[in-house]
Short mmCIF file of C-alpha atoms and ligand atoms in Angstrom, two decimals:
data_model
loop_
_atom_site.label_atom_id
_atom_site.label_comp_id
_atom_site.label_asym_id
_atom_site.label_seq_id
_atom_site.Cartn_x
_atom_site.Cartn_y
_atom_site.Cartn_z
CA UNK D 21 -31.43 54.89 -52.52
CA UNK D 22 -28.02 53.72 -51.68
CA UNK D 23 -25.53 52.73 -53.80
CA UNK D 24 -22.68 49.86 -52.95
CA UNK D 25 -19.77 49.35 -55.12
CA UNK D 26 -21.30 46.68 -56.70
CA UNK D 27 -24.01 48.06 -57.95
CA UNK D 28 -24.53 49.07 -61.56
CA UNK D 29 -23.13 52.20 -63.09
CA UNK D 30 -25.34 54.76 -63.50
CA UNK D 31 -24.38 58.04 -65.74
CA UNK D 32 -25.48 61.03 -67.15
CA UNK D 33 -25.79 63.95 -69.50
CA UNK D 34 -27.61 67.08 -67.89
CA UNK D 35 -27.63 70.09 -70.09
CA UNK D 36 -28.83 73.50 -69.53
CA UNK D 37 -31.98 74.48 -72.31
CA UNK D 38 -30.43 78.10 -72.72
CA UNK D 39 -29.66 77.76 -76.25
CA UNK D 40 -28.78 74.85 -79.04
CA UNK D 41 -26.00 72.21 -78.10
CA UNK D 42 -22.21 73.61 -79.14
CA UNK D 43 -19.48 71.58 -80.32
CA UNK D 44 -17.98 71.84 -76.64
CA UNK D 45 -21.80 70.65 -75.03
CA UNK D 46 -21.84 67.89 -77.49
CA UNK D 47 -18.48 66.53 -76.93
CA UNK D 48 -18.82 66.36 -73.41
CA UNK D 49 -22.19 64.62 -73.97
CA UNK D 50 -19.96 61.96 -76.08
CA UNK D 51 -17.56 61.35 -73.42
CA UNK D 52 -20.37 61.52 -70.57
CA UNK D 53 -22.06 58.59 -72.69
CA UNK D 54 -18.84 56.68 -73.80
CA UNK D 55 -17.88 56.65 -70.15
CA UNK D 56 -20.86 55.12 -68.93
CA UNK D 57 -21.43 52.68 -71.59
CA UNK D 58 -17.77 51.71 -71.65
CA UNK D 59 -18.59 50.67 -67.82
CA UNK D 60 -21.76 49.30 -69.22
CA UNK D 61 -23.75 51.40 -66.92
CA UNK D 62 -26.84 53.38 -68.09
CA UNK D 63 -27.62 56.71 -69.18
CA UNK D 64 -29.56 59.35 -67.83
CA UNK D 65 -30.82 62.43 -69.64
CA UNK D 66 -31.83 65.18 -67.86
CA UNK D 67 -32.77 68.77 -68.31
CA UNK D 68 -31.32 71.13 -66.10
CA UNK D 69 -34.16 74.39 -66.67
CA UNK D 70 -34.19 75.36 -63.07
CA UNK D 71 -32.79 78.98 -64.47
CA UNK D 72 -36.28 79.67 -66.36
CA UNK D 73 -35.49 83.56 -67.77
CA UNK D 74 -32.41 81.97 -69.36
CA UNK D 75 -34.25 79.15 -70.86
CA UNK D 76 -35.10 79.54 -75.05
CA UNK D 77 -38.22 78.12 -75.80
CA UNK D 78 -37.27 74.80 -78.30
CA UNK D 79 -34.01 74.63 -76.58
CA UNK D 80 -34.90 71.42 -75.22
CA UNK D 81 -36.29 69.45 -78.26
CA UNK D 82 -33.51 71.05 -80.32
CA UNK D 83 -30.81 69.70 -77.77
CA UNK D 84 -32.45 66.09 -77.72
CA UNK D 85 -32.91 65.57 -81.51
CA UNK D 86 -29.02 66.99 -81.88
CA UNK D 87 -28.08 64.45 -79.31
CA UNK D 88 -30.21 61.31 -81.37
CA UNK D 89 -28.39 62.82 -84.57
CA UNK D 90 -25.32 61.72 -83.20
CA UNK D 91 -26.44 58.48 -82.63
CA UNK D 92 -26.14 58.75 -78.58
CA UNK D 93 -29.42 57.34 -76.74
CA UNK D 94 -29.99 57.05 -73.42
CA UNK D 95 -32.18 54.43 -70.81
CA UNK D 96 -33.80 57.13 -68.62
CA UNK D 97 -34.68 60.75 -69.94
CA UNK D 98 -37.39 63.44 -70.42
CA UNK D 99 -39.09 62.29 -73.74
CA UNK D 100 -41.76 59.71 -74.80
CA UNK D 101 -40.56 56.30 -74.84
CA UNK D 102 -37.49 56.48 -72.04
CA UNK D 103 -38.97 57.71 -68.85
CA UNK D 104 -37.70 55.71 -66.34
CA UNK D 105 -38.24 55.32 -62.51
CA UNK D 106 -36.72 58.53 -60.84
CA UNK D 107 -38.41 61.03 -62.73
CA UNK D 108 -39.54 63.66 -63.11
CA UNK D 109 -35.87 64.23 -65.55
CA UNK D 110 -36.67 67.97 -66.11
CA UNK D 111 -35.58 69.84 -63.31
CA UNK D 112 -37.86 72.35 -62.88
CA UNK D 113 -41.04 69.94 -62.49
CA UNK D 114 -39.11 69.19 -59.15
CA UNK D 115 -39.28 71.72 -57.17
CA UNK D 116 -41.36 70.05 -54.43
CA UNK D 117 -38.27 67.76 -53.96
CA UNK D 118 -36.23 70.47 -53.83
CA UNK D 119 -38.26 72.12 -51.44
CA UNK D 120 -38.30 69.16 -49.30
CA UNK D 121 -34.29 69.06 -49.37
CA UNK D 122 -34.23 73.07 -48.55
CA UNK D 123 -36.52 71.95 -45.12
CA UNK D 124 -33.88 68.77 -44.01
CA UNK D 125 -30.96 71.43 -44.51
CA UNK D 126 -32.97 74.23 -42.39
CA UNK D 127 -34.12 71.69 -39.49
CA UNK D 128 -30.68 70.57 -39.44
CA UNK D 129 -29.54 74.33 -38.65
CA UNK D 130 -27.08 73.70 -41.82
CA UNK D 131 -28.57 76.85 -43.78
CA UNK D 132 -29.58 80.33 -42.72
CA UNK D 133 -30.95 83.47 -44.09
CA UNK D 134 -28.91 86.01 -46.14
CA UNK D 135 -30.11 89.52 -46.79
CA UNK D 136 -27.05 90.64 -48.81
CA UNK D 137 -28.15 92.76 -51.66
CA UNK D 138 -26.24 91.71 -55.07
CA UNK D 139 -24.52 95.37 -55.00
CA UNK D 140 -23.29 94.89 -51.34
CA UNK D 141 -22.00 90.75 -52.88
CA UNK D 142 -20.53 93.05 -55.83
CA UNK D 143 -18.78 95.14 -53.54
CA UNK D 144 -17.33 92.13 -51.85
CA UNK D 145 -16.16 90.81 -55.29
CA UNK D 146 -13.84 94.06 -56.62
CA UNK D 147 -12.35 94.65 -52.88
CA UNK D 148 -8.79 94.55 -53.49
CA UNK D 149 -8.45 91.61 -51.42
CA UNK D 150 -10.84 89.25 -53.73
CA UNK D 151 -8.80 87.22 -56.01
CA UNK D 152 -10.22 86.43 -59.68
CA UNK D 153 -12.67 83.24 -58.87
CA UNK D 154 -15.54 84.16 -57.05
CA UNK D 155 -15.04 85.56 -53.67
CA UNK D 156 -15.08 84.12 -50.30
CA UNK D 157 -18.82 84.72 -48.64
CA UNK D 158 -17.63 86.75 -45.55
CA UNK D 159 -20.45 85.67 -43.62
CA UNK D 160 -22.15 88.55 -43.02
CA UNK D 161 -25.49 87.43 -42.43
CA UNK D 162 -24.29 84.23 -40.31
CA UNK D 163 -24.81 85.36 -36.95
CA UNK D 164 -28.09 87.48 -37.52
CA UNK D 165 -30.45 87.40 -34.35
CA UNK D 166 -34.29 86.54 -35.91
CA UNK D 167 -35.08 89.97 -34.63
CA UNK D 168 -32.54 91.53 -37.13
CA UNK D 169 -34.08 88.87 -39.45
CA UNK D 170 -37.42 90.52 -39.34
CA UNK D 171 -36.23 94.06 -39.72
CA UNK D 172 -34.56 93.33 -42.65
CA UNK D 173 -37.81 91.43 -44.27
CA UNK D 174 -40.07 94.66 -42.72
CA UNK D 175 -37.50 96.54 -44.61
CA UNK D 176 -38.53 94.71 -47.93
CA UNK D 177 -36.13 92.46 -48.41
CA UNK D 178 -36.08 88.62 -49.26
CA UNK D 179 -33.80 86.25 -48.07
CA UNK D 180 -31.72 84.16 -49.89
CA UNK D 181 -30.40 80.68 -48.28
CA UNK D 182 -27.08 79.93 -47.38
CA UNK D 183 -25.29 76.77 -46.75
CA UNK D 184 -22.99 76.74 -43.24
CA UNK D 185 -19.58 75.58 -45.19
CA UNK D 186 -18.01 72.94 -43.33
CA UNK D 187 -14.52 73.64 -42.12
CA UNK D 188 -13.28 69.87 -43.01
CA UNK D 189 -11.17 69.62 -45.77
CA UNK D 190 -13.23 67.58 -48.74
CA UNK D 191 -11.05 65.09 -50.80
CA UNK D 192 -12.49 63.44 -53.53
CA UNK D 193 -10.70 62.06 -56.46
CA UNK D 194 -10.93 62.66 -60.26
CA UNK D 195 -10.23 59.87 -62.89
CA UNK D 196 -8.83 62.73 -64.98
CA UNK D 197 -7.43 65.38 -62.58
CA UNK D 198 -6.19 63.03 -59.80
CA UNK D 199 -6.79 63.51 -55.95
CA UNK D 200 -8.37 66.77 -55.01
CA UNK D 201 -8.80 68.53 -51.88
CA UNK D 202 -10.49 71.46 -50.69
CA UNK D 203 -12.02 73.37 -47.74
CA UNK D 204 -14.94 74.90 -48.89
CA UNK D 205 -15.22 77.18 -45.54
CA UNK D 206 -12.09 78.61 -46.95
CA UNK D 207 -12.75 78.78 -50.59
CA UNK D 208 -15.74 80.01 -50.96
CA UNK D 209 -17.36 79.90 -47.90
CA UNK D 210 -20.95 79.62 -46.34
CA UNK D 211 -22.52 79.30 -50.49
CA UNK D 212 -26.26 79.79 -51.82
CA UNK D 213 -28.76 76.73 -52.07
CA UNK D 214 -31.26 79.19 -53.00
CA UNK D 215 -31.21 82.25 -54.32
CA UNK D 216 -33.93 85.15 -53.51
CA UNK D 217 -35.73 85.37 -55.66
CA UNK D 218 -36.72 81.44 -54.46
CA UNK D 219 -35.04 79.63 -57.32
CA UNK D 220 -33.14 76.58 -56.46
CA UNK D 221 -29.29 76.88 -56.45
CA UNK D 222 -27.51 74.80 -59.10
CA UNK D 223 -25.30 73.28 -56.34
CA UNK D 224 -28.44 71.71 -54.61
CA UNK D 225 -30.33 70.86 -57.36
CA UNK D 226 -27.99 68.62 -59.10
CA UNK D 227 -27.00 66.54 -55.67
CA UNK D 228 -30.51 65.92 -55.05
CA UNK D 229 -31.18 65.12 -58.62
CA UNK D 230 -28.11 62.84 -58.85
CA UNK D 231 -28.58 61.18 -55.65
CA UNK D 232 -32.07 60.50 -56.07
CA UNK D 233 -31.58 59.03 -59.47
CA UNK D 234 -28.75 57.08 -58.42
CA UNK D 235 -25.90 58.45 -60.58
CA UNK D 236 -22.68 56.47 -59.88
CA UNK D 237 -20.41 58.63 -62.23
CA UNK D 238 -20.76 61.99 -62.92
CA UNK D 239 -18.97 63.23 -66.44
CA UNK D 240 -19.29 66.94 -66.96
CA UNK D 241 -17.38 69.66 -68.14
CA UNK D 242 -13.73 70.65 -66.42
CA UNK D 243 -15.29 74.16 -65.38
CA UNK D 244 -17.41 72.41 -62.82
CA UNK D 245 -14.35 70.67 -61.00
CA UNK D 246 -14.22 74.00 -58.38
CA UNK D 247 -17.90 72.76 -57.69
CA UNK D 248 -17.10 69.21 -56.33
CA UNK D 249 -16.23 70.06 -53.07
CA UNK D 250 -19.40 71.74 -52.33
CA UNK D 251 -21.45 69.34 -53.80
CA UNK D 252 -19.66 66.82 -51.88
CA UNK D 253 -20.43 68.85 -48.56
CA UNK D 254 -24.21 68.83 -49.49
CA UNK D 255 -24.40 64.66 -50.22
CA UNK D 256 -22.92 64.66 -46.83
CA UNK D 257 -25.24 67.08 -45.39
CA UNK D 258 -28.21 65.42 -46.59
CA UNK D 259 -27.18 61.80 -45.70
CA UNK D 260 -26.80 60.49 -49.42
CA UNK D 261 -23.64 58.23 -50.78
CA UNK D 262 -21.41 60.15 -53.12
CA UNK D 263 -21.29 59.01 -56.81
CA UNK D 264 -18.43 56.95 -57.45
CA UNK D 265 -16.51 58.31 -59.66
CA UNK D 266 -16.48 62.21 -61.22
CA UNK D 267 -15.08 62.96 -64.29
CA UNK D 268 -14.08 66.76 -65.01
CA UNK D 269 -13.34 66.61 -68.58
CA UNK D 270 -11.95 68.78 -70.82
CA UNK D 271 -13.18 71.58 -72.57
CA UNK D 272 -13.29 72.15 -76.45
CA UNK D 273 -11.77 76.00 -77.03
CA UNK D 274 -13.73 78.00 -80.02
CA UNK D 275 -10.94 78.68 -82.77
CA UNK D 276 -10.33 82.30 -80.28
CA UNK D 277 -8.81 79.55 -77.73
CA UNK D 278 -11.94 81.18 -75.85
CA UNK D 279 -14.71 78.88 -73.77
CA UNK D 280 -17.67 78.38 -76.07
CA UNK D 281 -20.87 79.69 -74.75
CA UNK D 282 -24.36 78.93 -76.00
CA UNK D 283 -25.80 82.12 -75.32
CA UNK D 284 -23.49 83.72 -77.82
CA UNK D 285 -23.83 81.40 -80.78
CA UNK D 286 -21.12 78.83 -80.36
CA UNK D 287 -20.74 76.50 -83.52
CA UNK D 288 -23.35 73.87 -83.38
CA UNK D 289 -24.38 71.00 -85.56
CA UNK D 290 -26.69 73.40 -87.65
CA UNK D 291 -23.89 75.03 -89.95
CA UNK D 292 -22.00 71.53 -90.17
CA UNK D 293 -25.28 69.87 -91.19
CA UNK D 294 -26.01 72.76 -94.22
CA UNK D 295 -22.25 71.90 -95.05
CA UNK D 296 -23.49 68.24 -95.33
CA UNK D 297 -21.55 66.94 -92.54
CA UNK D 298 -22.21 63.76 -91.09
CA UNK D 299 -22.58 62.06 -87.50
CA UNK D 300 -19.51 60.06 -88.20
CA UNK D 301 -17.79 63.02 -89.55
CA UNK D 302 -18.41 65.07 -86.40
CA UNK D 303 -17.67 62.23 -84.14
CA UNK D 304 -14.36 61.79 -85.98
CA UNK D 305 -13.59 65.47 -85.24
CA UNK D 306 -15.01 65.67 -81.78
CA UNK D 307 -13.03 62.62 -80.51
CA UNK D 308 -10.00 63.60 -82.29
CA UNK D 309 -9.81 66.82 -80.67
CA UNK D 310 -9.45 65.02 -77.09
CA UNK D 311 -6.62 62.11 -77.92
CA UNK D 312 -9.90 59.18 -78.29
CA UNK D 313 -9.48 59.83 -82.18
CA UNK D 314 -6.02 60.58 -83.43
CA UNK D 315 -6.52 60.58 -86.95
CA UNK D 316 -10.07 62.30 -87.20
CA UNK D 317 -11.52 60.37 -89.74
CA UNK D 318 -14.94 59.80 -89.63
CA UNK D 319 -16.29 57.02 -87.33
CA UNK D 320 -19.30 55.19 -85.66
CA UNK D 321 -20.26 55.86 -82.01
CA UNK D 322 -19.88 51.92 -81.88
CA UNK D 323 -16.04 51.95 -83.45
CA UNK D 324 -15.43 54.68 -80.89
CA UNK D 325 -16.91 52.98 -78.08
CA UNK D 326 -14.86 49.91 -79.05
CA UNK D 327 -11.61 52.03 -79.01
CA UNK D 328 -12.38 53.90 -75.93
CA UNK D 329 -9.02 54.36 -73.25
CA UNK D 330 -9.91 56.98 -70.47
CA UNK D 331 -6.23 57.14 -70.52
CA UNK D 332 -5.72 58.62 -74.12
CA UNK D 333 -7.88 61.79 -72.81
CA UNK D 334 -5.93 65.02 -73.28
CA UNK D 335 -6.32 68.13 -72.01
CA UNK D 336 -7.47 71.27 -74.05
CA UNK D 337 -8.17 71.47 -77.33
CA UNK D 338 -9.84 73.66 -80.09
CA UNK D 339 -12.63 73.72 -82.64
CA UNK D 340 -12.23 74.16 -86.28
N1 LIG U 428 -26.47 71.88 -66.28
C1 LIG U 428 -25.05 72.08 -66.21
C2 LIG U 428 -24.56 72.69 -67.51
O1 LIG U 428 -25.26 72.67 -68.51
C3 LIG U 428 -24.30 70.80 -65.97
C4 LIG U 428 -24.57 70.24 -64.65
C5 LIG U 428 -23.69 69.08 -64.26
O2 LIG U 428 -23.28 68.31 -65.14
O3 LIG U 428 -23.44 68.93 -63.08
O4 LIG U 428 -23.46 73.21 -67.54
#
């Protein structure tokens, strides 16, 4: 589909089913669906389960009924009664449409094989030269003749796909974070659209999945800005319009000043809710914690909405 400037906004929520919601997942979900509504766009739910051995059985219902308990709702999602036209919303019922996307990108000549073992990538990653974000591919496996190719399958082992990093600078800019630029090529180099083991690579998966259900603005976490560029590289790639507008926002600290992680427990609505908190009462904090709410006191989704400024955003900020 294409999408002119005109049309609609179109935004969305896309959490990861590897454990229940925390604080910092639900606050960006807030934000993702005050932005969009504030724009009077629509909302799209949709489950990103592509990584199945990290995925908790229940995560899923758990992480919708959290969401409803806050009061958010959304036009276009995985459960009875929203649907919508660009399903499936559950990312790994796609995989033929990923699969298709992986075939453009090899006719194209934009991906190739890679045979690098994870101990040989490893390897890469503590040489002295490798600063602290993930390291530049090197490109090892770029120039591999098919005969090499085969050896390396007789020998046993399956290739992974990598993307041919463009060497154009990518600029895009970020309501909260201002122009960007970067040149992938030089960042992080030639990057994997699917890993060996023949699971999708996040980076592919979520431009197909936005572009082919039309997201216009994409509000996610601020740890997902240094992903942008690539992201941007594949829309280009794969002939689709950008979204409009990306949104890195910030992210909510545990009381440590540490990222929250789901996989470790991160406070979630479940303790709150035994406390007898309510949804107003956790909106009041959430939104607080991020400028939208100065004084914390409890408050509707639709008093929020009313009050929402972009502008008043700040940057970090911690739980309780
Ligand atoms: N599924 C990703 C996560 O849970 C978010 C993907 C995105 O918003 O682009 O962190």
């Amino acid at each position: 589909m294409t999408t002119g400037s005109r049309d609609p906004v179109r935004g969305r929520y896309a959490p990861s089913p590897t454990g229940a919601l925390h604080l910092g997942n639900l606050r960006t979900a807030l934000l993702a669906w005050l932005f969009a509504r504030h724009a009077s766009g629509r909302f799209i739910l949709r489950i990103d389960d592509l990584d199945l051995p990290r995925v908790r059985p229940g995560a899923t219902d758990r992480m919708l009924a959290d969401l409803r308990w806050l009061g958010l709702d959304w036009d276009e999602g995985p459960d009875a009664g929203t649907g919508g036209p660009y399903g499936p919303y559950v990312q790994s019922a796609r995989q033929a449409i990923y699969d298709a996307a992986l075939a453009r990108l090899r006719e194209a000549g934009l991906v190739y094989p890679c045979y690098c073992t994870r101990a040989e990538l490893a390897r890469l990653a503590s040489a002295p030269q490798a600063g602290d974000d993930a390291p530049r591919y090197p490109g090892t496996c770029r120039h591999l003749t098919a005969a090499e190719c085969r050896a390396r399958e007789a020998a046993g082992r399956r290739p992974a796909l990598r993307f041919r990093a463009p060497d154009e600078p990518i600029r895009f800019v970020d309501t909260l974070h201002g122009e960007q630029t970067e040149s992938v090529a030089e960042t992080v180099g030639d990057f994997l659209v699917c890993r060996s083991d023949g699971i999708v690579a996040y980076q592919l998966a979520v431009v197909v999945d936005d572009a082919l259900m039309g997201v216009t603005q994409v509000v996610r976490g601020a740890d997902l800005l240094p992903s942008t560029a690539r992201q941007l590289a594949l829309y280009a790639a794969l002939g689709y319009p950008p979204p409009r507008e990306y949104v890195h926002v910030p992210l909510l600290l545990g009381a440590d000043g540490a990222r929250m992680a789901k996989r470790e427990g991160a406070l979630g609505l479940d303790p709150l809710r035994e406390r007898g908190a309510r949804p107003e009462g956790v909106l009041g904090m959430l939104a607080a914690r991020c400028g939208l709410w100065p004084s914390g006191e409890p408050v509707t989704l639709d008093d929020l909405l009313a009050a929402f400024a972009p502008e008043r955003i700040t940057i970090e900020s911690t739980a309780p």
